[in-house]
Structures are given as C-alpha cells and as structure tokens.
C-alpha cells in the first residue's frame, strides 16, 4: 500500500509505515535532519526536519509526520527556515561546548553537517574547559557527556534491541537524559549507542592524541594494521558507498599518516583461523567441551565472563586476529628484522569500540606480560577524523599496496561479516579432516544479516552442526536449544553487533538500512577474487606457525592462546 502526497509542489510516494521524512529522503529531497535513524523510532528531538502544511499552516517535524493522501507540504517557507535555523543553532551550541574535535580544531562530522546547512560556525567559540565526562565503568571504550544529550533515546532503544539493555532514561521532562543501570546489567562496550547518537554525546574514548604522538616519535617503529571491515566502510567518511575496490585506497590513505609499515589484521585472521580450526578438530576428536564458541568478539567475551560464566569452558582459547598479528610482529617478525619489540608501536584500526578494552587485557600481553601486542586502537571514525584533518580527499587517492606481511587469504577478508569467522574456520577444518579443500568454498547458509542462522556441513563421515548469532539479544534462542539438546551444535559464532563487525560500534553512522548488507557483500566479493581463499594456503602464516612450533611449550601457548575468567561488574 502506498500514499501519494506533495512536497514543494512535487509528487512523492510513501510506502506503508514510512514517515514523510523517510519518503522524502527516498525521493531525493534534502530535508535537514540530525537525530533521524532509518531503523529506529522517531523522537522529534533535534527538530530540524521541519515542514509546513500548506493547507493548515501548521509546522511540524517530518520524521514523525504520517503522510496522508494528497497532503501538500512545504520545506522552504520563512517560518520553517527560521525554526530550523534556531533549533540547529541550539543543538550545535550544546555540541561544540564539549566536542573534543571542535575544541582542538579537528574535523567533526556534526560541525560539517551544521555548516552544510548554512550555520556560521565562527559565532560559536569552542570552550576548552571540559566538564565531567562519564566513562562506562571507567573503561577505555565509551564516554558520555550529558550536556550534549538531547534525550532522543536512540541509544537506549539500540541497547535494548541488540545488547544488554544497560542504558535507561534518567530524570523526567526537560531534565531527562540517558543514564545507566549500574549494578543490574553489564555494559559490554559494543558501542552500538555511539553509532546512533546524533550529537556526539556518546562517543568512543579517543585515542587520536596517542596515535599522533607515536607517529611523530622518531624513536618508535610504528606499524598500522586495518581490520577486515575497515575497507568496507572507510570511504563512507567521504559519502562513498561500500565498495570492494576500496582496499587499495585504504592503504593509500594510511600512507598519509606516515607509519613505518602498513600490515593488515587479515594476516592475524588467518592465524586465528588456523588455531581455531585446530582446536575445533581436537575437541571433536577427543570428546572435548562442545559446542565451541568463537571468541573474536571482545564484547561477547565480556558478556560471557560477567553474565554467563558457565560458558567460559566453551570459548575457544584462540586469540583474536589483531592480537595474533600484534604478537607475530613483536616476536617472530621483530626477531627476523632485528628490531627491539619495546620500540614497536602497533596501531590497530578497528570497527569496534570494545577492541580498546581487549587490547588492555593483561592476559594477552607477551614477554612475561610486559609487552602489549597492540598499543593503540583507533575506530574507523577516528581514522576518518585524522585523515580529514590532514586534508585527505578520498576521490583523489590512487590505489596503493600494503607491505609484504599484509598478504592474506579470502577467508580472512570475510571475518568482518556475521558468519565469516565460522565460514573461514570450516574451510580449514574440512582441509584438516580430509586433506582436501571444500568442493565449494562459499558456505552460504551462514551468510546474511539474520540474527540467528544454523546449518550442517558434511566433512567426510562427520556431520558438523553450526550456529551463527548476531547480537547478544539473539543468544537465548540458541541457549534454549542447547538446554534441550546439549549436542545440538558443534561450533557457534557470536558477534555482539548486528551484521557482525562491518556494523561495529566504531563504524561510520548511516541512515540507509541497506548499508550493512552492502558492506557484507563487498567483503564476500573481495574473498571471491582472491587467489588463495583458505588460511592454510597463506605461506607467511605457515612460516610463523612453524617458528612457533620450535619454541618452548609455554611460549607456544602464551603466543597463540589465552584464557578467560569470571568477572564481577
């Protein structure tokens, strides 16, 4: 069912359930908006998407307005433009008081958006004096500035819909703001709240200053490594669509930061795949704890340790990709190149806010727990800020290559999509059990953006049953199945963010709900065009693993594995 109405004299068709704003945006109209999100309820908080009913003269927000047949609306009347300007000025005045980017003269998406709407930013002098910023559990991942909050409740909605419902409204009426249910549920640092906050009140704890200092230090050997999902979304910072050809431009953009080396977390993904597949085969053949759960997602690990500790034995002991590669750089690679590991600074560019927490975990440190595998984690958004502050223009970049150790398989590239870790490990598991590659490497039953997926795969005489969960809120479905039948699955992948890492808490904000699917498809396209598509075909990874085998048993375990423990929050 559709509804036809008019905006500025032009016919617009709205699908059933669409607001005037959504239909207008789909039709190509440029109606200003700040707090709107295609997949979240409208709250009319920013009040910048104003329209006027030509028949009644009433001015209202288009995000909440239900279109009626024949309705005539205008976006350009003096009253609409005046109201929009006032609301935009109020919103930005609150934002710039505490925005760390505005205060330090760096590029800011919200400032850019306001400027594009004709707002004179020079009249708003940034205040450098910072008030109290709340950090969730004093962690290194997410911070909240209540003075910038416009009470749109989008963070609360997204936390309830895909995470632990940690966020809740605090206060009443005009004094209401976002609060936390401290002591009742755990924040798992997934950062989904930061992907929907329209004002920057919720944001990642910034690591830009530390990264800039490391890059400027002549005594530091800086290695930058981007995660699989970065190449699928980085161009969005310049309004580009997700594209499988953006890998070369991503490397070219990273060259603008002048690191000593550009490697790739995909190298670490091939290590994780090899280690995880080994463990899965061992558990299956030796009656180990099953099902085995993935542990690549630090938000999922934090949830298990704090809320479902009975699942700790089910977690794979394999380290996550950027930790694996960081260990390789500071041990095997440093030894080969005669570089002091204490002078190597590894910067991971990740789609995830929780990786900041993961990289600080002492269990993952090397050399008697004195050296972190990864020193600094930057989100995709932080990288965009750094590049834009340097004047980098995406369309003018010429494709470049990373350095030698960045070589990886197609299986590594799909780690960023929900089901990708599962599919990569199954390719290796099949090879380990049969000595042959899977007849069809594309295991499509675990692909897609659905919250829960399950499938079976025949490997020799064994039928392996697998499950894939996207978001913590979908976990109970699988747990109920396991309660009825503990042998229902051999292997389960869990990612805290909807769609996987490509929709992680550090990725660019988006309004088109098709973006997540497009990001996923770009990674699968990269995989399909790679010459090698399985981790065991990555020669450098095999060289590293052979080097590991020559080390003492305790070193082998500490470099490739980790452990987990129950945590009280």
Coordinates of C-alpha atoms in Angstrom, one line a residue, residues 34-37 40 110 134-137 141-145 148-150 152-168 178-180 186-205 299 351-354 381 471 496-498 503-510:
X34 CA 20.1 15.2 12.8
X35 CA 18.5 12.6 15.0
X36 CA 16.7 10.6 12.4
X37 CA 17.6 6.9 12.0
X40 CA 14.9 3.5 15.0
X110 CA 28.4 17.2 13.2
X134 CA 31.2 9.8 32.3
X135 CA 33.1 6.7 31.2
X136 CA 31.1 3.5 31.3
X137 CA 32.6 1.5 34.2
X141 CA 35.9 2.4 25.3
X142 CA 32.9 4.7 25.6
X143 CA 32.3 8.1 27.2
X144 CA 29.1 10.1 27.7
X145 CA 28.7 13.9 28.0
X148 CA 25.4 17.3 24.8
X149 CA 22.5 14.9 25.2
X150 CA 19.2 15.9 23.5
X152 CA 16.4 11.3 21.7
X153 CA 16.6 7.9 23.4
X154 CA 18.1 6.3 20.4
X155 CA 21.0 4.9 22.5
X156 CA 18.5 3.3 24.9
X157 CA 16.5 1.8 22.0
X158 CA 19.5 0.3 20.3
X159 CA 20.9 -1.1 23.6
X160 CA 17.6 -2.8 24.2
X161 CA 17.2 -4.1 20.7
X162 CA 20.6 -5.7 20.3
X163 CA 22.7 -5.6 23.5
X164 CA 22.1 -5.9 27.3
X165 CA 19.6 -3.1 27.9
X166 CA 22.3 -1.4 30.0
X167 CA 21.1 2.1 29.1
X168 CA 18.0 3.7 30.6
X178 CA 20.5 9.0 29.3
X179 CA 21.5 7.0 32.3
X180 CA 22.9 3.6 33.1
X186 CA 26.7 -5.2 32.2
X187 CA 27.9 -2.7 29.6
X188 CA 29.8 -4.9 27.1
X189 CA 31.4 -1.9 25.3
X190 CA 29.9 -2.9 21.9
X191 CA 29.4 0.8 21.1
X192 CA 26.2 0.5 19.2
X193 CA 25.0 3.5 21.2
X194 CA 27.7 5.6 19.6
X195 CA 26.6 4.6 16.1
X196 CA 23.1 6.3 16.6
X197 CA 23.9 9.3 18.8
X198 CA 23.2 12.4 16.7
X199 CA 25.2 14.9 18.7
X200 CA 28.4 13.2 19.8
X201 CA 27.2 13.0 23.4
X202 CA 28.1 9.3 23.3
X203 CA 31.4 8.6 21.6
X204 CA 34.4 6.3 21.7
X205 CA 37.2 7.2 24.2
X299 CA 32.0 -7.7 23.7
X351 CA 35.4 -1.2 13.5
X352 CA 34.9 -1.9 17.2
X353 CA 35.0 0.2 20.4
X354 CA 35.4 -2.9 22.6
X381 CA 35.5 7.1 12.8
X471 CA 23.7 -9.5 18.6
X496 CA 27.6 -8.6 19.5
X497 CA 26.9 -6.2 16.7
X498 CA 24.0 -6.6 14.1
X503 CA 28.3 -2.8 11.7
X504 CA 30.6 -2.4 14.7
X505 CA 30.4 0.3 17.3
X506 CA 33.3 2.2 15.7
X507 CA 32.0 2.3 12.1
X508 CA 30.6 5.4 10.4
X509 CA 27.0 6.3 11.1
X510 CA 24.5 5.6 8.3

